[in-house]
mmCIF file with all atom_site columns, C-alpha atoms in Angstrom:
data_model
loop_
_atom_site.group_PDB
_atom_site.id
_atom_site.type_symbol
_atom_site.label_atom_id
_atom_site.label_alt_id
_atom_site.label_comp_id
_atom_site.label_asym_id
_atom_site.label_entity_id
_atom_site.label_seq_id
_atom_site.pdbx_PDB_ins_code
_atom_site.Cartn_x
_atom_site.Cartn_y
_atom_site.Cartn_z
_atom_site.occupancy
_atom_site.B_iso_or_equiv
_atom_site.pdbx_formal_charge
_atom_site.auth_seq_id
_atom_site.auth_comp_id
_atom_site.auth_asym_id
_atom_site.auth_atom_id
_atom_site.pdbx_PDB_model_num
ATOM 1   C CA . GLU A 1 1   ? 37.865 32.025 -13.212 1.00 0.00 ? 1   GLU A CA 1
ATOM 2   C CA . VAL A 1 2   ? 39.011 29.659 -10.532 1.00 0.00 ? 2   VAL A CA 1
ATOM 3   C CA . ARG A 1 3   ? 42.682 28.848 -10.547 1.00 0.00 ? 3   ARG A CA 1
ATOM 4   C CA . LEU A 1 4   ? 44.771 26.746 -8.204  1.00 0.00 ? 4   LEU A CA 1
ATOM 5   C CA . VAL A 1 5   ? 48.547 26.653 -8.430  1.00 0.00 ? 5   VAL A CA 1
ATOM 6   C CA . GLU A 1 6   ? 50.600 24.223 -6.363  1.00 0.00 ? 6   GLU A CA 1
ATOM 7   C CA . SER A 1 7   ? 54.221 24.562 -5.385  1.00 0.00 ? 7   SER A CA 1
ATOM 8   C CA . GLY A 1 8   ? 56.669 23.088 -2.917  1.00 0.00 ? 8   GLY A CA 1
ATOM 9   C CA . GLY A 1 9   ? 57.065 19.578 -4.232  1.00 0.00 ? 9   GLY A CA 1
ATOM 10  C CA . GLY A 1 10  ? 60.428 17.930 -4.499  1.00 0.00 ? 10  GLY A CA 1
ATOM 11  C CA . LEU A 1 11  ? 62.642 15.127 -3.305  1.00 0.00 ? 11  LEU A CA 1
ATOM 12  C CA . VAL A 1 12  ? 62.796 14.250 0.379   1.00 0.00 ? 12  VAL A CA 1
ATOM 13  C CA . GLN A 1 13  ? 64.158 11.326 2.348   1.00 0.00 ? 13  GLN A CA 1
ATOM 14  C CA . ALA A 1 14  ? 61.885 8.951  4.221   1.00 0.00 ? 14  ALA A CA 1
ATOM 15  C CA . GLY A 1 15  ? 61.013 10.347 7.622   1.00 0.00 ? 15  GLY A CA 1
ATOM 16  C CA . GLY A 1 16  ? 61.409 13.897 6.434   1.00 0.00 ? 16  GLY A CA 1
ATOM 17  C CA . SER A 1 17  ? 58.921 16.707 6.042   1.00 0.00 ? 17  SER A CA 1
ATOM 18  C CA . LEU A 1 18  ? 57.661 18.867 3.238   1.00 0.00 ? 18  LEU A CA 1
ATOM 19  C CA . ARG A 1 19  ? 55.130 21.668 2.978   1.00 0.00 ? 19  ARG A CA 1
ATOM 20  C CA . LEU A 1 20  ? 53.108 22.168 -0.161  1.00 0.00 ? 20  LEU A CA 1
ATOM 21  C CA . SER A 1 21  ? 51.500 25.489 -1.023  1.00 0.00 ? 21  SER A CA 1
ATOM 22  C CA . CYS A 1 22  ? 48.453 26.252 -3.123  1.00 0.00 ? 22  CYS A CA 1
ATOM 23  C CA . ALA A 1 23  ? 47.688 29.736 -4.380  1.00 0.00 ? 23  ALA A CA 1
ATOM 24  C CA . ALA A 1 24  ? 43.954 30.060 -4.940  1.00 0.00 ? 24  ALA A CA 1
ATOM 25  C CA . SER A 1 25  ? 42.212 32.710 -6.993  1.00 0.00 ? 25  SER A CA 1
ATOM 26  C CA . GLY A 1 26  ? 38.894 33.348 -8.680  1.00 0.00 ? 26  GLY A CA 1
ATOM 27  C CA . PHE A 1 27  ? 36.576 32.040 -5.964  1.00 0.00 ? 27  PHE A CA 1
ATOM 28  C CA . PRO A 1 28  ? 33.709 34.555 -5.648  1.00 0.00 ? 28  PRO A CA 1
ATOM 29  C CA . PHE A 1 29  ? 33.119 35.855 -2.136  1.00 0.00 ? 29  PHE A CA 1
ATOM 30  C CA . ASP A 1 30  ? 35.898 33.643 -0.813  1.00 0.00 ? 30  ASP A CA 1
ATOM 31  C CA . ASP A 1 31  ? 33.290 30.944 -0.389  1.00 0.00 ? 31  ASP A CA 1
ATOM 32  C CA . TYR A 1 32  ? 34.851 27.620 -1.229  1.00 0.00 ? 32  TYR A CA 1
ATOM 33  C CA . ALA A 1 33  ? 36.591 24.535 0.026   1.00 0.00 ? 33  ALA A CA 1
ATOM 34  C CA . VAL A 1 34  ? 40.068 23.346 -0.803  1.00 0.00 ? 34  VAL A CA 1
ATOM 35  C CA . ALA A 1 35  ? 41.427 19.838 -0.664  1.00 0.00 ? 35  ALA A CA 1
ATOM 36  C CA . TRP A 1 36  ? 44.629 18.006 -1.387  1.00 0.00 ? 36  TRP A CA 1
ATOM 37  C CA . PHE A 1 37  ? 44.613 14.889 -3.519  1.00 0.00 ? 37  PHE A CA 1
ATOM 38  C CA . ARG A 1 38  ? 47.430 12.751 -4.798  1.00 0.00 ? 38  ARG A CA 1
ATOM 39  C CA . GLN A 1 39  ? 47.959 10.174 -7.488  1.00 0.00 ? 39  GLN A CA 1
ATOM 40  C CA . ALA A 1 40  ? 50.751 7.646  -7.241  1.00 0.00 ? 40  ALA A CA 1
ATOM 41  C CA . PRO A 1 41  ? 51.995 5.728  -10.279 1.00 0.00 ? 41  PRO A CA 1
ATOM 42  C CA . GLY A 1 42  ? 49.457 3.090  -11.261 1.00 0.00 ? 42  GLY A CA 1
ATOM 43  C CA . LYS A 1 43  ? 47.045 4.151  -8.521  1.00 0.00 ? 43  LYS A CA 1
ATOM 44  C CA . GLU A 1 44  ? 43.740 5.964  -8.346  1.00 0.00 ? 44  GLU A CA 1
ATOM 45  C CA . ARG A 1 45  ? 43.558 9.516  -7.122  1.00 0.00 ? 45  ARG A CA 1
ATOM 46  C CA . GLU A 1 46  ? 43.363 9.667  -3.355  1.00 0.00 ? 46  GLU A CA 1
ATOM 47  C CA . GLY A 1 47  ? 41.850 12.441 -1.276  1.00 0.00 ? 47  GLY A CA 1
ATOM 48  C CA . LEU A 1 48  ? 44.040 13.447 1.654   1.00 0.00 ? 48  LEU A CA 1
ATOM 49  C CA . ALA A 1 49  ? 42.590 16.470 3.423   1.00 0.00 ? 49  ALA A CA 1
ATOM 50  C CA . SER A 1 50  ? 40.112 19.291 2.976   1.00 0.00 ? 50  SER A CA 1
ATOM 51  C CA . ILE A 1 51  ? 39.339 22.598 4.624   1.00 0.00 ? 51  ILE A CA 1
ATOM 52  C CA . ARG A 1 52  ? 36.243 24.767 4.411   1.00 0.00 ? 52  ARG A CA 1
ATOM 53  C CA . TYR A 1 53  ? 36.700 28.519 4.188   1.00 0.00 ? 53  TYR A CA 1
ATOM 54  C CA . SER A 1 54  ? 33.481 29.457 5.981   1.00 0.00 ? 54  SER A CA 1
ATOM 55  C CA . ASP A 1 55  ? 34.250 27.765 9.272   1.00 0.00 ? 55  ASP A CA 1
ATOM 56  C CA . GLY A 1 56  ? 37.672 26.196 8.896   1.00 0.00 ? 56  GLY A CA 1
ATOM 57  C CA . THR A 1 57  ? 36.341 22.683 9.206   1.00 0.00 ? 57  THR A CA 1
ATOM 58  C CA . THR A 1 58  ? 38.938 20.123 8.207   1.00 0.00 ? 58  THR A CA 1
ATOM 59  C CA . SER A 1 59  ? 38.721 16.517 7.173   1.00 0.00 ? 59  SER A CA 1
ATOM 60  C CA . TYR A 1 60  ? 41.454 13.935 6.754   1.00 0.00 ? 60  TYR A CA 1
ATOM 61  C CA . ALA A 1 61  ? 41.845 10.567 5.162   1.00 0.00 ? 61  ALA A CA 1
ATOM 62  C CA . ASP A 1 62  ? 42.722 7.824  7.604   1.00 0.00 ? 62  ASP A CA 1
ATOM 63  C CA . SER A 1 63  ? 45.967 7.178  5.786   1.00 0.00 ? 63  SER A CA 1
ATOM 64  C CA . VAL A 1 64  ? 47.392 10.587 6.663   1.00 0.00 ? 64  VAL A CA 1
ATOM 65  C CA . LYS A 1 65  ? 45.848 11.389 10.046  1.00 0.00 ? 65  LYS A CA 1
ATOM 66  C CA . GLY A 1 66  ? 48.543 12.417 12.460  1.00 0.00 ? 66  GLY A CA 1
ATOM 67  C CA . ARG A 1 67  ? 51.082 13.009 9.697   1.00 0.00 ? 67  ARG A CA 1
ATOM 68  C CA . PHE A 1 68  ? 49.556 15.587 7.352   1.00 0.00 ? 68  PHE A CA 1
ATOM 69  C CA . THR A 1 69  ? 47.961 18.905 8.263   1.00 0.00 ? 69  THR A CA 1
ATOM 70  C CA . ILE A 1 70  ? 45.958 21.202 6.010   1.00 0.00 ? 70  ILE A CA 1
ATOM 71  C CA . SER A 1 71  ? 45.874 24.894 6.805   1.00 0.00 ? 71  SER A CA 1
ATOM 72  C CA . SER A 1 72  ? 45.164 28.234 5.190   1.00 0.00 ? 72  SER A CA 1
ATOM 73  C CA . ASP A 1 73  ? 46.382 31.804 5.125   1.00 0.00 ? 73  ASP A CA 1
ATOM 74  C CA . ASN A 1 74  ? 43.319 33.797 4.182   1.00 0.00 ? 74  ASN A CA 1
ATOM 75  C CA . ALA A 1 75  ? 45.234 37.039 3.747   1.00 0.00 ? 75  ALA A CA 1
ATOM 76  C CA . LYS A 1 76  ? 47.332 35.410 1.038   1.00 0.00 ? 76  LYS A CA 1
ATOM 77  C CA . SER A 1 77  ? 44.564 33.153 -0.320  1.00 0.00 ? 77  SER A CA 1
ATOM 78  C CA . THR A 1 78  ? 47.031 30.346 0.103   1.00 0.00 ? 78  THR A CA 1
ATOM 79  C CA . TYR A 1 79  ? 46.494 26.812 1.345   1.00 0.00 ? 79  TYR A CA 1
ATOM 80  C CA . TYR A 1 80  ? 49.100 24.470 2.710   1.00 0.00 ? 80  TYR A CA 1
ATOM 81  C CA . LEU A 1 81  ? 49.665 20.814 3.250   1.00 0.00 ? 81  LEU A CA 1
ATOM 82  C CA . GLN A 1 82  ? 52.267 20.095 5.888   1.00 0.00 ? 82  GLN A CA 1
ATOM 83  C CA . MET A 1 83  ? 53.536 16.555 5.456   1.00 0.00 ? 83  MET A CA 1
ATOM 84  C CA . ASN A 1 84  ? 55.566 14.900 8.190   1.00 0.00 ? 84  ASN A CA 1
ATOM 85  C CA . SER A 1 85  ? 57.032 11.436 8.641   1.00 0.00 ? 85  SER A CA 1
ATOM 86  C CA . LEU A 1 86  ? 57.012 10.905 4.912   1.00 0.00 ? 86  LEU A CA 1
ATOM 87  C CA . LYS A 1 87  ? 57.195 7.402  3.541   1.00 0.00 ? 87  LYS A CA 1
ATOM 88  C CA . PRO A 1 88  ? 58.208 6.112  0.109   1.00 0.00 ? 88  PRO A CA 1
ATOM 89  C CA . GLU A 1 89  ? 54.572 5.220  -0.518  1.00 0.00 ? 89  GLU A CA 1
ATOM 90  C CA . ASP A 1 90  ? 53.746 8.919  -0.248  1.00 0.00 ? 90  ASP A CA 1
ATOM 91  C CA . THR A 1 91  ? 55.496 9.417  -3.579  1.00 0.00 ? 91  THR A CA 1
ATOM 92  C CA . ALA A 1 92  ? 52.909 10.862 -5.944  1.00 0.00 ? 92  ALA A CA 1
ATOM 93  C CA . VAL A 1 93  ? 51.775 13.892 -7.841  1.00 0.00 ? 93  VAL A CA 1
ATOM 94  C CA . TYR A 1 94  ? 49.955 16.101 -5.363  1.00 0.00 ? 94  TYR A CA 1
ATOM 95  C CA . TYR A 1 95  ? 47.051 18.253 -6.481  1.00 0.00 ? 95  TYR A CA 1
ATOM 96  C CA . CYS A 1 96  ? 45.378 21.249 -4.940  1.00 0.00 ? 96  CYS A CA 1
ATOM 97  C CA . VAL A 1 97  ? 41.654 20.921 -5.526  1.00 0.00 ? 97  VAL A CA 1
ATOM 98  C CA . GLY A 1 98  ? 38.730 23.259 -4.959  1.00 0.00 ? 98  GLY A CA 1
ATOM 99  C CA . ASP A 1 99  ? 34.989 23.566 -5.214  1.00 0.00 ? 99  ASP A CA 1
ATOM 100 C CA . PHE A 1 100 ? 32.045 25.520 -3.822  1.00 0.00 ? 100 PHE A CA 1
ATOM 101 C CA . THR A 1 101 ? 30.915 22.436 -1.964  1.00 0.00 ? 101 THR A CA 1
ATOM 102 C CA . THR A 1 102 ? 32.982 20.406 0.462   1.00 0.00 ? 102 THR A CA 1
ATOM 103 C CA . TYR A 1 103 ? 32.659 17.064 -1.230  1.00 0.00 ? 103 TYR A CA 1
ATOM 104 C CA . PRO A 1 104 ? 33.874 13.863 0.405   1.00 0.00 ? 104 PRO A CA 1
ATOM 105 C CA . LEU A 1 105 ? 37.521 13.070 -0.048  1.00 0.00 ? 105 LEU A CA 1
ATOM 106 C CA . SER A 1 106 ? 36.488 9.674  -1.353  1.00 0.00 ? 106 SER A CA 1
ATOM 107 C CA . GLU A 1 107 ? 34.854 11.250 -4.401  1.00 0.00 ? 107 GLU A CA 1
ATOM 108 C CA . SER A 1 108 ? 37.677 12.754 -6.400  1.00 0.00 ? 108 SER A CA 1
ATOM 109 C CA . THR A 1 109 ? 35.604 13.240 -9.550  1.00 0.00 ? 109 THR A CA 1
ATOM 110 C CA . TRP A 1 110 ? 33.083 15.406 -7.722  1.00 0.00 ? 110 TRP A CA 1
ATOM 111 C CA . TRP A 1 111 ? 35.636 18.170 -7.172  1.00 0.00 ? 111 TRP A CA 1
ATOM 112 C CA . ASN A 1 112 ? 35.636 20.466 -10.184 1.00 0.00 ? 112 ASN A CA 1
ATOM 113 C CA . TYR A 1 113 ? 38.711 22.673 -9.951  1.00 0.00 ? 113 TYR A CA 1
ATOM 114 C CA . TRP A 1 114 ? 42.158 21.167 -10.053 1.00 0.00 ? 114 TRP A CA 1
ATOM 115 C CA . GLY A 1 115 ? 45.657 22.537 -10.055 1.00 0.00 ? 115 GLY A CA 1
ATOM 116 C CA . GLN A 1 116 ? 48.415 21.305 -12.313 1.00 0.00 ? 116 GLN A CA 1
ATOM 117 C CA . GLY A 1 117 ? 50.005 19.103 -9.679  1.00 0.00 ? 117 GLY A CA 1
ATOM 118 C CA . THR A 1 118 ? 53.398 19.044 -8.026  1.00 0.00 ? 118 THR A CA 1
ATOM 119 C CA . GLN A 1 119 ? 55.633 16.006 -7.775  1.00 0.00 ? 119 GLN A CA 1
ATOM 120 C CA . VAL A 1 120 ? 56.624 14.677 -4.366  1.00 0.00 ? 120 VAL A CA 1
ATOM 121 C CA . THR A 1 121 ? 59.222 11.932 -4.292  1.00 0.00 ? 121 THR A CA 1
ATOM 122 C CA . VAL A 1 122 ? 60.189 10.224 -1.045  1.00 0.00 ? 122 VAL A CA 1
ATOM 123 C CA . SER A 1 123 ? 63.385 8.205  -1.167  1.00 0.00 ? 123 SER A CA 1
ATOM 124 C CA . SER A 1 124 ? 64.351 5.326  1.110   1.00 0.00 ? 124 SER A CA 1
#
């Protein structure tokens, strides 16, 4: 079965950096896409970035371009989200998300496999 486990969340000051990790397992033939979503208090889930295993194609939401970077370590089946220049509005629960199709980041409900989430809090 597909399982995604996030780690690396925590408290960071505005302007700081944080790297989230996602351990992925259960994807047959290593054929899948992974994305990072977040949900801030009182807000809808927001897609941030995705990466496709087959060719490494990445996609980013406009809100995080230039600040966040998604990457992967295939040997470890681990995906990362490097977050720089963090702002208080980045405070949210961050989710590692996967599927066998690289769905648009704007369609959170189309992605079928979700991790448990990790809290990121950015202080002023």
